[in-house]
Short mmCIF file of C-alpha atoms in Angstrom, two decimals:
data_model
loop_
_atom_site.label_atom_id
_atom_site.label_comp_id
_atom_site.label_asym_id
_atom_site.label_seq_id
_atom_site.Cartn_x
_atom_site.Cartn_y
_atom_site.Cartn_z
CA UNK A 1 10.52 24.15 12.16
CA UNK A 2 13.40 26.03 13.73
CA UNK A 3 12.73 28.55 16.47
CA UNK A 4 12.88 31.51 14.11
CA UNK A 5 9.63 30.27 12.63
CA UNK A 6 7.62 30.07 15.88
CA UNK A 7 5.11 33.06 15.65
CA UNK A 8 1.91 33.71 17.67
CA UNK A 9 -1.10 34.12 15.46
CA UNK A 10 -3.88 35.79 17.42
CA UNK A 11 -5.22 37.51 14.34
CA UNK A 12 -6.57 34.26 12.99
CA UNK A 13 -9.96 33.24 14.12
CA UNK A 14 -13.18 31.72 13.02
CA UNK A 15 -14.03 34.97 11.25
CA UNK A 16 -11.95 33.76 8.30
CA UNK A 17 -14.30 30.80 7.78
CA UNK A 18 -16.63 31.83 4.92
CA UNK A 19 -20.15 30.94 4.70
CA UNK A 20 -21.07 28.95 1.63
CA UNK A 21 -24.21 27.28 0.47
CA UNK A 22 -23.70 23.46 0.23
CA UNK A 23 -25.88 21.37 -2.08
CA UNK A 24 -25.65 17.68 -1.06
CA UNK A 25 -25.39 14.87 -3.80
CA UNK A 26 -25.63 11.24 -3.16
CA UNK A 27 -23.11 8.65 -4.08
CA UNK A 28 -24.35 5.38 -2.77
CA UNK A 29 -25.25 4.42 0.83
CA UNK A 30 -23.23 6.17 3.49
CA UNK A 31 -21.49 8.53 0.92
CA UNK A 32 -22.22 12.18 0.23
CA UNK A 33 -20.55 14.51 -2.23
CA UNK A 34 -21.00 18.13 -1.52
CA UNK A 35 -20.92 21.00 -4.05
CA UNK A 36 -18.87 23.14 -3.81
CA UNK A 37 -16.55 21.08 -1.63
CA UNK A 38 -17.41 18.13 0.53
CA UNK A 39 -16.54 14.61 -0.50
CA UNK A 40 -17.55 11.89 1.87
CA UNK A 41 -15.26 8.97 1.05
CA UNK A 42 -16.82 6.46 3.48
CA UNK A 43 -18.48 4.38 0.77
CA UNK A 44 -15.76 4.56 -1.76
CA UNK A 45 -13.24 3.47 0.90
CA UNK A 46 -15.07 0.16 1.02
CA UNK A 47 -14.79 -0.28 -2.68
CA UNK A 48 -11.10 0.83 -2.60
CA UNK A 49 -10.37 -1.50 0.33
CA UNK A 50 -11.70 -4.41 -1.66
CA UNK A 51 -9.53 -3.48 -4.71
CA UNK A 52 -6.43 -3.05 -2.49
CA UNK A 53 -7.26 -6.62 -1.16
CA UNK A 54 -7.33 -7.85 -4.57
CA UNK A 55 -3.84 -6.32 -5.34
CA UNK A 56 -2.51 -7.84 -2.20
CA UNK A 57 -3.79 -11.25 -3.23
CA UNK A 58 -2.19 -11.09 -6.64
CA UNK A 59 0.96 -9.82 -5.05
CA UNK A 60 0.84 -12.96 -2.91
CA UNK A 61 0.67 -15.00 -6.00
CA UNK A 62 3.73 -13.29 -7.45
CA UNK A 63 5.67 -13.66 -4.19
CA UNK A 64 4.68 -17.33 -3.87
CA UNK A 65 5.77 -17.90 -7.49
CA UNK A 66 9.15 -16.28 -6.83
CA UNK A 67 9.63 -18.29 -3.62
CA UNK A 68 8.81 -21.54 -5.52
CA UNK A 69 11.29 -20.56 -8.26
CA UNK A 70 14.15 -20.00 -5.75
CA UNK A 71 13.34 -23.47 -4.19
CA UNK A 72 13.36 -25.05 -7.60
CA UNK A 73 16.66 -23.36 -8.80
CA UNK A 74 18.27 -24.48 -5.47
CA UNK A 75 17.10 -27.98 -6.05
CA UNK A 76 18.64 -28.26 -9.55
CA UNK A 77 22.28 -28.14 -8.41
CA UNK A 78 21.31 -30.65 -5.65
CA UNK A 79 19.97 -33.04 -8.17
CA UNK A 80 22.91 -32.64 -10.42
CA UNK A 81 25.28 -33.26 -7.51
CA UNK A 82 23.48 -36.38 -6.52
CA UNK A 83 23.60 -37.61 -10.13
CA UNK A 84 27.30 -36.86 -10.38
CA UNK A 85 27.95 -38.74 -7.16
CA UNK A 86 25.96 -41.62 -8.33
CA UNK A 87 28.10 -41.95 -11.53
CA UNK A 88 31.24 -41.48 -9.63
CA UNK A 89 30.36 -44.31 -7.46
CA UNK A 90 30.05 -46.47 -10.63
CA UNK A 91 26.34 -47.05 -10.19
CA UNK A 92 24.20 -47.81 -13.34
CA UNK A 93 22.11 -44.87 -14.39
CA UNK A 94 18.70 -46.02 -15.58
CA UNK A 95 18.07 -44.66 -19.11
CA UNK A 96 21.48 -43.33 -19.42
CA UNK A 97 22.82 -39.79 -18.43
CA UNK A 98 22.06 -38.28 -21.79
CA UNK A 99 18.31 -39.01 -21.61
CA UNK A 100 18.25 -37.86 -18.06
CA UNK A 101 19.85 -34.57 -18.90
CA UNK A 102 17.33 -34.04 -21.70
CA UNK A 103 14.52 -34.80 -19.26
CA UNK A 104 15.82 -32.46 -16.68
CA UNK A 105 16.11 -29.66 -19.37
CA UNK A 106 12.43 -30.31 -20.42
CA UNK A 107 11.35 -30.15 -16.81
CA UNK A 108 13.22 -26.88 -16.19
CA UNK A 109 11.92 -25.39 -19.42
CA UNK A 110 8.31 -26.33 -18.68
CA UNK A 111 8.56 -24.82 -15.16
CA UNK A 112 10.01 -21.58 -16.49
CA UNK A 113 7.32 -21.27 -19.09
CA UNK A 114 4.65 -21.94 -16.49
CA UNK A 115 6.19 -19.46 -14.16
CA UNK A 116 6.41 -16.83 -16.82
CA UNK A 117 2.88 -17.39 -17.90
CA UNK A 118 1.68 -17.15 -14.31
CA UNK A 119 3.50 -13.82 -13.61
CA UNK A 120 2.12 -12.32 -16.98
CA UNK A 121 -1.40 -13.40 -16.15
CA UNK A 122 -1.22 -11.95 -12.62
CA UNK A 123 0.25 -8.76 -14.09
CA UNK A 124 -2.74 -8.46 -16.53
CA UNK A 125 -5.13 -9.05 -13.61
CA UNK A 126 -3.30 -6.50 -11.45
CA UNK A 127 -3.30 -3.80 -14.14
CA UNK A 128 -6.96 -4.44 -14.87
CA UNK A 129 -8.06 -4.55 -11.29
CA UNK A 130 -6.20 -1.36 -10.40
CA UNK A 131 -8.00 0.40 -13.26
CA UNK A 132 -11.34 -0.94 -12.33
CA UNK A 133 -11.85 -3.36 -15.27
CA UNK A 134 -15.11 -5.12 -15.06
CA UNK A 135 -14.11 -8.12 -17.22
CA UNK A 136 -11.04 -8.56 -14.94
CA UNK A 137 -13.37 -8.44 -11.90
CA UNK A 138 -15.65 -11.18 -13.46
CA UNK A 139 -12.62 -13.25 -14.50
CA UNK A 140 -11.35 -13.23 -10.80
CA UNK A 141 -14.90 -13.93 -9.56
CA UNK A 142 -15.17 -16.94 -11.89
CA UNK A 143 -11.68 -18.29 -10.81
CA UNK A 144 -12.61 -17.76 -7.16
CA UNK A 145 -15.93 -19.62 -7.55
CA UNK A 146 -14.08 -22.48 -9.35
CA UNK A 147 -11.65 -22.62 -6.56
CA UNK A 148 -14.46 -22.84 -3.98
CA UNK A 149 -16.05 -25.54 -6.00
CA UNK A 150 -13.01 -27.69 -6.18
CA UNK A 151 -11.95 -27.31 -2.57
CA UNK A 152 -15.49 -27.33 -1.42
CA UNK A 153 -16.29 -30.63 -3.17
CA UNK A 154 -13.18 -32.39 -1.70
CA UNK A 155 -14.15 -31.02 1.75
CA UNK A 156 -17.75 -32.12 1.40
CA UNK A 157 -16.41 -35.65 0.16
CA UNK A 158 -14.03 -36.03 3.19
CA UNK A 159 -16.31 -34.77 6.07
CA UNK A 160 -18.73 -37.97 5.99
CA UNK A 161 -15.57 -40.26 5.73
CA UNK A 162 -14.14 -38.77 9.01
CA UNK A 163 -16.74 -40.76 10.99
CA UNK A 164 -17.41 -43.77 8.59
CA UNK A 165 -14.14 -44.23 6.66
CA UNK A 166 -11.23 -46.49 7.39
CA UNK A 167 -8.84 -43.54 7.69
CA UNK A 168 -10.64 -40.95 9.92
CA UNK A 169 -7.45 -39.20 10.97
CA UNK A 170 -6.16 -38.75 7.35
CA UNK A 171 -9.47 -37.50 6.21
CA UNK A 172 -9.48 -34.93 8.95
CA UNK A 173 -6.22 -33.71 7.91
CA UNK A 174 -7.36 -33.52 4.26
CA UNK A 175 -10.42 -31.62 5.29
CA UNK A 176 -8.36 -29.19 7.38
CA UNK A 177 -5.95 -28.57 4.48
CA UNK A 178 -9.03 -27.55 2.27
CA UNK A 179 -9.78 -24.62 4.58
CA UNK A 180 -6.86 -22.64 3.46
CA UNK A 181 -7.85 -22.34 -0.27
CA UNK A 182 -11.49 -21.81 0.74
CA UNK A 183 -10.46 -18.89 2.84
CA UNK A 184 -8.41 -17.31 0.06
CA UNK A 185 -11.12 -18.09 -2.49
CA UNK A 186 -13.65 -16.29 -0.33
CA UNK A 187 -11.31 -13.33 -0.15
CA UNK A 188 -10.97 -13.21 -3.96
CA UNK A 189 -14.77 -13.20 -4.31
CA UNK A 190 -14.99 -10.12 -1.95
CA UNK A 191 -12.06 -8.47 -3.90
CA UNK A 192 -13.61 -9.31 -7.27
CA UNK A 193 -16.88 -7.70 -6.34
CA UNK A 194 -14.94 -4.68 -5.26
CA UNK A 195 -13.21 -4.40 -8.70
CA UNK A 196 -16.65 -4.79 -10.40
CA UNK A 197 -18.11 -2.09 -8.19
CA UNK A 198 -15.17 0.18 -8.99
CA UNK A 199 -15.70 -0.24 -12.61
CA UNK A 200 -19.28 1.24 -12.10
CA UNK A 201 -18.27 3.92 -9.55
CA UNK A 202 -18.57 7.61 -10.48
CA UNK A 203 -14.99 8.15 -9.00
CA UNK A 204 -13.41 5.48 -11.01
CA UNK A 205 -11.55 7.73 -13.46
CA UNK A 206 -10.37 9.93 -10.45
CA UNK A 207 -9.12 7.01 -8.43
CA UNK A 208 -7.45 5.19 -11.25
CA UNK A 209 -5.94 8.05 -13.36
CA UNK A 210 -2.49 7.47 -11.93
CA UNK A 211 -2.70 3.60 -12.27
CA UNK A 212 -1.85 3.87 -16.02
CA UNK A 213 1.68 2.49 -15.56
CA UNK A 214 4.29 3.23 -18.18
CA UNK A 215 5.05 -0.50 -18.71
CA UNK A 216 4.99 -4.00 -17.39
CA UNK A 217 8.32 -3.78 -15.71
CA UNK A 218 7.36 -0.69 -13.71
CA UNK A 219 4.00 -2.32 -12.89
CA UNK A 220 5.73 -5.38 -11.53
CA UNK A 221 8.07 -3.18 -9.41
CA UNK A 222 5.10 -1.37 -7.95
CA UNK A 223 3.24 -4.52 -7.26
CA UNK A 224 6.01 -6.36 -5.42
CA UNK A 225 7.04 -3.32 -3.47
CA UNK A 226 10.56 -3.62 -4.88
CA UNK A 227 12.46 -0.31 -4.42
CA UNK A 228 11.95 1.19 -7.89
CA UNK A 229 10.19 3.98 -9.69
CA UNK A 230 12.60 6.35 -11.36
CA UNK A 231 15.40 5.37 -9.02
CA UNK A 232 15.43 1.65 -9.79
CA UNK A 233 18.82 1.75 -11.37
CA UNK A 234 20.42 3.82 -8.57
CA UNK A 235 19.62 1.41 -5.77
CA UNK A 236 22.56 -0.38 -4.05
CA UNK A 237 23.01 -4.12 -3.88
CA UNK A 238 22.25 -4.02 -0.23
CA UNK A 239 18.85 -2.46 -0.93
CA UNK A 240 18.01 -5.13 -3.57
CA UNK A 241 19.16 -7.91 -1.27
CA UNK A 242 16.86 -6.89 1.54
CA UNK A 243 14.14 -6.45 -0.91
CA UNK A 244 14.57 -9.77 -2.45
CA UNK A 245 14.63 -11.52 0.94
CA UNK A 246 11.51 -9.69 2.09
CA UNK A 247 9.73 -10.91 -1.16
CA UNK A 248 10.79 -14.50 -0.60
CA UNK A 249 9.64 -14.44 3.02
CA UNK A 250 6.31 -13.01 1.90
CA UNK A 251 6.18 -15.85 -0.77
CA UNK A 252 6.94 -18.60 1.83
CA UNK A 253 4.33 -17.19 4.06
CA UNK A 254 1.65 -16.70 1.42
CA UNK A 255 2.16 -20.19 -0.14
CA UNK A 256 0.23 -21.50 2.84
CA UNK A 257 -2.78 -19.58 1.54
CA UNK A 258 -2.51 -21.32 -1.83
CA UNK A 259 -2.19 -25.01 -0.54
CA UNK A 260 -4.87 -27.06 -2.30
CA UNK A 261 -6.67 -29.99 -0.88
CA UNK A 262 -5.38 -33.39 -2.03
CA UNK A 263 -7.76 -36.12 -3.30
CA UNK A 264 -4.90 -38.75 -2.69
CA UNK A 265 -5.16 -41.02 0.21
CA UNK A 266 -3.29 -39.74 3.27
CA UNK A 267 -1.31 -41.93 5.73
CA UNK A 268 -3.67 -43.99 7.93
CA UNK A 269 -4.23 -42.36 11.38
CA UNK A 270 -6.87 -42.59 14.08
CA UNK A 271 -9.39 -39.83 14.63
CA UNK A 272 -7.50 -38.81 17.90
CA UNK A 273 -4.13 -38.63 16.11
CA UNK A 274 -5.69 -36.50 13.45
CA UNK A 275 -7.24 -34.19 15.91
CA UNK A 276 -3.99 -33.81 17.85
CA UNK A 277 -2.11 -33.02 14.54
CA UNK A 278 -4.71 -30.40 13.46
CA UNK A 279 -4.83 -28.84 17.06
CA UNK A 280 -0.98 -28.65 17.24
CA UNK A 281 -0.12 -28.02 13.62
CA UNK A 282 -2.56 -25.23 12.77
CA UNK A 283 -1.40 -22.80 15.50
CA UNK A 284 2.23 -23.64 14.67
CA UNK A 285 1.61 -23.10 11.02
CA UNK A 286 -0.23 -19.78 11.60
CA UNK A 287 2.53 -18.60 14.00
CA UNK A 288 5.17 -19.42 11.35
CA UNK A 289 3.23 -17.78 8.59
CA UNK A 290 2.63 -14.46 10.53
CA UNK A 291 6.27 -14.84 11.79
CA UNK A 292 7.47 -14.76 8.08
CA UNK A 293 5.31 -11.86 7.30
CA UNK A 294 6.50 -9.86 10.23
CA UNK A 295 10.20 -10.74 9.13
CA UNK A 296 9.29 -9.61 5.58
CA UNK A 297 7.81 -6.33 7.01
CA UNK A 298 11.23 -5.83 8.87
CA UNK A 299 13.24 -6.66 5.75
CA UNK A 300 11.23 -4.15 3.72
CA UNK A 301 12.00 -1.34 6.39
CA UNK A 302 15.65 -2.34 6.19
CA UNK A 303 15.54 -2.10 2.36
CA UNK A 304 13.95 1.33 2.43
CA UNK A 305 16.27 2.55 5.12
CA UNK A 306 19.26 1.27 3.31
CA UNK A 307 18.01 3.13 0.17
CA UNK A 308 17.03 6.32 1.91
CA UNK A 309 18.52 9.21 -0.15
CA UNK A 310 19.12 12.76 0.91
CA UNK A 311 17.35 15.61 -0.90
CA UNK A 312 20.35 16.36 -3.06
CA UNK A 313 20.75 12.81 -4.08
CA UNK A 314 17.14 12.08 -4.97
CA UNK A 315 16.67 15.33 -6.96
CA UNK A 316 19.84 14.40 -8.92
CA UNK A 317 18.67 11.04 -9.67
CA UNK A 318 14.89 11.91 -10.34
CA UNK A 319 14.61 15.10 -12.58
CA UNK A 320 10.97 15.61 -12.00
CA UNK A 321 9.63 18.63 -10.05
CA UNK A 322 9.73 17.63 -6.29
CA UNK A 323 6.76 17.23 -3.92
CA UNK A 324 7.49 19.10 -0.81
CA UNK A 325 6.32 17.74 2.45
CA UNK A 326 5.98 20.30 5.35
CA UNK A 327 5.12 19.42 9.01
CA UNK A 328 6.04 20.59 12.41
CA UNK A 329 9.28 19.26 13.77
CA UNK A 330 7.54 18.53 17.14
CA UNK A 331 5.06 16.35 15.15
CA UNK A 332 7.63 14.79 12.76
CA UNK A 333 6.37 11.20 12.63
CA UNK A 334 2.55 11.15 12.82
CA UNK A 335 1.32 7.63 13.77
CA UNK A 336 -1.66 6.02 11.89
CA UNK A 337 -2.50 3.82 15.01
CA UNK A 338 -5.72 5.90 15.39
CA UNK A 339 -6.67 5.25 11.78
CA UNK A 340 -5.95 1.59 11.34
CA UNK A 341 -6.29 -0.42 8.21
CA UNK A 342 -9.51 -2.68 8.44
CA UNK A 343 -9.07 -5.99 10.09
CA UNK A 344 -9.72 -8.11 6.94
CA UNK A 345 -6.72 -6.61 5.37
CA UNK A 346 -4.47 -6.90 8.40
CA UNK A 347 -5.38 -10.62 8.82
CA UNK A 348 -4.27 -11.19 5.38
CA UNK A 349 -1.10 -9.31 5.56
CA UNK A 350 0.10 -7.32 8.53
CA UNK A 351 2.67 -5.77 6.32
CA UNK A 352 -0.07 -3.63 4.58
CA UNK A 353 -0.06 -1.13 7.34
CA UNK A 354 1.90 2.01 6.65
CA UNK A 355 2.46 2.74 10.36
CA UNK A 356 3.48 6.35 9.70
CA UNK A 357 1.73 9.12 7.94
CA UNK A 358 4.73 10.19 6.15
CA UNK A 359 5.33 6.70 4.57
CA UNK A 360 1.71 6.83 3.25
CA UNK A 361 2.39 10.24 1.75
CA UNK A 362 5.60 9.15 0.11
CA UNK A 363 4.20 5.88 -1.32
CA UNK A 364 1.38 7.75 -2.99
CA UNK A 365 2.85 11.22 -3.90
CA UNK A 366 5.96 9.85 -5.37
CA UNK A 367 3.84 9.43 -8.50
CA UNK A 368 4.00 13.17 -8.90
CA UNK A 369 7.66 13.53 -8.06
CA UNK A 370 10.32 12.70 -5.49
CA UNK A 371 9.01 13.67 -2.10
CA UNK A 372 11.38 15.87 -0.16
CA UNK A 373 11.44 17.64 3.18
CA UNK A 374 13.70 19.69 5.59
CA UNK A 375 15.12 17.33 8.29
CA UNK A 376 14.78 17.70 11.96
CA UNK A 377 18.27 18.77 13.33
CA UNK A 378 18.23 16.37 16.29
CA UNK A 379 17.64 13.24 13.99
CA UNK A 380 20.32 10.63 14.76
CA UNK A 381 19.64 9.22 11.19
CA UNK A 382 16.97 10.13 8.61
CA UNK A 383 13.64 8.33 9.24
CA UNK A 384 12.08 6.24 6.49
CA UNK A 385 9.99 8.52 4.22
CA UNK A 386 10.73 11.76 2.39
CA UNK A 387 14.39 12.57 1.26
CA UNK A 388 15.62 15.11 3.79
CA UNK A 389 18.17 17.97 3.80
CA UNK A 390 19.51 19.14 7.06
CA UNK A 391 20.09 22.95 7.16
CA UNK A 392 21.39 25.42 9.58
CA UNK A 393 18.74 27.67 11.24
CA UNK A 394 19.98 30.68 9.23
CA UNK A 395 19.45 29.38 5.80
CA UNK A 396 16.42 27.00 5.89
CA UNK A 397 13.86 29.64 5.01
CA UNK A 398 15.19 30.63 1.48
CA UNK A 399 15.82 27.03 0.80
CA UNK A 400 12.13 26.12 1.59
CA UNK A 401 10.88 29.08 -0.41
CA UNK A 402 12.83 27.85 -3.43
CA UNK A 403 11.59 24.34 -2.94
CA UNK A 404 8.01 25.75 -2.86
CA UNK A 405 8.46 27.50 -6.17
CA UNK A 406 9.96 24.47 -7.80
CA UNK A 407 7.59 21.89 -6.42
CA UNK A 408 4.85 20.08 -8.38
CA UNK A 409 2.90 19.90 -5.17
CA UNK A 410 3.12 20.88 -1.54
CA UNK A 411 1.69 18.42 1.13
CA UNK A 412 1.32 19.92 4.62
CA UNK A 413 0.54 17.89 7.82
CA UNK A 414 -1.46 20.30 9.92
CA UNK A 415 -0.58 20.56 13.66
CA UNK A 416 -1.58 22.66 16.65
CA UNK A 417 1.96 23.89 17.03
CA UNK A 418 3.16 27.15 15.78
CA UNK A 419 6.06 25.61 13.91
CA UNK A 420 4.24 25.69 10.55
CA UNK A 421 3.26 29.41 10.76
CA UNK A 422 5.92 30.70 8.39
CA UNK A 423 5.42 27.93 5.80
CA UNK A 424 1.67 28.42 5.71
CA UNK A 425 2.18 32.22 5.32
CA UNK A 426 4.45 31.64 2.35
CA UNK A 427 2.03 29.31 0.83
CA UNK A 428 -0.49 31.97 0.87
CA UNK A 429 1.69 34.96 0.05
CA UNK A 430 3.47 33.32 -2.91
CA UNK A 431 0.31 31.96 -4.37
CA UNK A 432 0.96 28.20 -3.94
CA UNK A 433 -2.37 27.19 -2.56
CA UNK A 434 -3.51 25.79 -5.94
CA UNK A 435 -0.94 23.06 -5.62
CA UNK A 436 -1.13 22.46 -1.90
CA UNK A 437 -2.75 19.59 0.09
CA UNK A 438 -3.50 20.22 3.74
CA UNK A 439 -3.79 16.88 5.47
CA UNK A 440 -5.32 16.64 8.86
CA UNK A 441 -3.79 13.93 11.23
CA UNK A 442 -6.19 11.67 13.05
CA UNK A 443 -5.80 13.39 16.37
CA UNK A 444 -6.65 16.76 14.97
CA UNK A 445 -9.91 15.77 13.09
CA UNK A 446 -12.14 16.56 15.91
CA UNK A 447 -10.73 20.05 16.52
CA UNK A 448 -12.70 21.89 13.83
CA UNK A 449 -11.81 25.47 14.89
CA UNK A 450 -8.13 24.62 14.81
CA UNK A 451 -8.39 23.03 11.50
CA UNK A 452 -10.23 26.01 10.01
CA UNK A 453 -7.69 28.40 11.54
CA UNK A 454 -4.77 26.60 10.18
CA UNK A 455 -6.31 26.17 6.73
CA UNK A 456 -7.22 29.88 6.66
CA UNK A 457 -3.61 30.71 7.42
CA UNK A 458 -2.62 28.96 4.14
CA UNK A 459 -5.34 30.92 2.35
CA UNK A 460 -7.98 28.06 2.29
CA UNK A 461 -11.16 29.49 3.73
CA UNK A 462 -13.53 26.53 4.59
CA UNK A 463 -17.20 26.89 4.70
CA UNK A 464 -18.80 26.43 8.16
CA UNK A 465 -20.97 23.69 6.57
CA UNK A 466 -17.83 21.72 5.59
CA UNK A 467 -16.81 21.18 9.17
CA UNK A 468 -20.26 21.19 10.86
CA UNK A 469 -21.22 17.58 10.92
CA UNK A 470 -19.70 16.02 14.10
CA UNK A 471 -20.07 12.57 12.48
CA UNK A 472 -17.74 13.34 9.71
CA UNK A 473 -14.09 13.55 10.31
CA UNK A 474 -12.27 16.05 7.95
CA UNK A 475 -9.00 14.55 6.77
CA UNK A 476 -7.79 16.64 3.80
CA UNK A 477 -8.44 20.01 2.10
CA UNK A 478 -7.15 21.77 -1.06
CA UNK A 479 -8.23 24.30 -3.57
CA UNK A 480 -10.18 23.05 -6.65
CA UNK A 481 -9.38 24.07 -10.23
CA UNK A 482 -12.52 26.25 -10.14
CA UNK A 483 -11.10 28.23 -7.01
CA UNK A 484 -13.49 26.57 -4.52
CA UNK A 485 -12.18 24.85 -1.38
CA UNK A 486 -12.48 20.99 -1.36
CA UNK A 487 -12.72 18.97 1.91
CA UNK A 488 -12.53 15.21 2.12
CA UNK A 489 -14.41 13.76 5.01
CA UNK A 490 -15.08 10.25 6.34
CA UNK A 491 -17.38 8.74 8.86
CA UNK A 492 -14.74 6.27 9.92
CA UNK A 493 -11.08 7.10 10.28
CA UNK A 494 -8.86 4.55 8.45
CA UNK A 495 -5.61 4.68 6.66
CA UNK A 496 -7.55 3.83 3.53
CA UNK A 497 -9.53 7.08 3.90
CA UNK A 498 -6.37 9.06 3.91
CA UNK A 499 -5.11 6.99 0.96
CA UNK A 500 -8.29 7.75 -1.12
CA UNK A 501 -7.92 11.48 -0.10
CA UNK A 502 -4.37 11.49 -1.48
CA UNK A 503 -5.45 9.74 -4.63
CA UNK A 504 -8.10 12.27 -5.23
CA UNK A 505 -5.59 15.15 -4.84
CA UNK A 506 -3.13 13.40 -7.01
CA UNK A 507 -5.62 12.82 -9.83
CA UNK A 508 -6.50 16.46 -9.77
CA UNK A 509 -2.78 17.52 -9.96
CA UNK A 510 -2.17 15.01 -12.69
CA UNK A 511 -5.03 16.37 -14.73
CA UNK A 512 -3.87 19.97 -13.95
CA UNK A 513 -0.31 19.23 -15.24
CA UNK A 514 -1.80 17.47 -18.37
CA UNK A 515 -3.83 20.48 -19.25
CA UNK A 516 -0.90 22.98 -18.66
#
């Protein structure tokens, strides 16, 4: 924050850390839940990662369907133009133009009905998966096993014919094509098992309380990543254009995952020619696929940047109480490079990575209200993330106090700098600790004394046992409804661990608001 907030805090030390007896409970292998305040999310992160993978795969289906629809719609005027040119040239039209028009209408209608049914089915699966529905998990598992059976049977039929058949090169190409659906079906099996495990997990209600979307339209917006929420109607055409192009790029890339093996005879080719095509075609195809995903990621960033609102604009458009994001200006954009998304998710879709800590906070905490912050004065343009207001050094303190009082929640990114001193003091003095989440960035999780000191400054007195285990990284802390401090820890720092911690806090705030 501005220089007037910089204060030296020598009066804070480890003496503020209270000693509390901790009774350990078990929640599956590698996971421990402490009473009164330690939650090890290591095990649940694995389940959550599988459910997130499921959502990404289903999103890929929606994106691929959208891409196919655009291609189909573009082809219709091309076909009509060719037909008109054919008639102008005086050629005879087989069956007559009337019958052809009727056939074209039937084809278009059938395609639209199929597309609509596909999107509705995917949305049902997405909503069920996000809520940890066991029937949805078993349905996805059955579909994945069926997909493996179909592609696997065709692959098993082609492999012997590569050496003995009359068309070894064509059979090799057919076998290679089958590896894509086999890969995606295996991913669906892993994802479906995660949904089934979530259905039986003791934290299911906590993790899914905010997945009860108000309607299908909003669920589709959230699934596709389309700029939406309460601000859907306020977005500009530029924002929508970037978002639409990003979704189509994703669809074009993801469609490679859903290519099915063909039982039809492929063109005759020698085994050598087939090997050359596969050796050259696969790297080129994979490079094009990830190139499209990278382009989609860039377009999503452009869309979010084009739709970035100021604090005044976003609070005028979204009347909910805001979520105030506080951080040190010297640590404005915390990178999540040290807490990367697991490899199996990054292989499927590099765009799943949030890159910046603030982006993850905004994507999750927007469920409580519009996320707002005070802007860093030297910003050339507002970064992607919280809606910012840029204030003079003399007036920012009353503004922040007012936002604290109005906020539905306060999220603080802790740091070693003294820039947060005044804000943390105000959280304690004004009694806002009950709605405050203290998040510990990756590079601070090993500095236990500093974490305890900063938390105590805000009024959150952590037990020594809550920070004692060197194998556990503390990533978030807040005050529970019973007045006890809660600390979320993990054995492995990943973006998903932070995601789960945010979800746990949001679930608690949602219940608190529902009971108030």
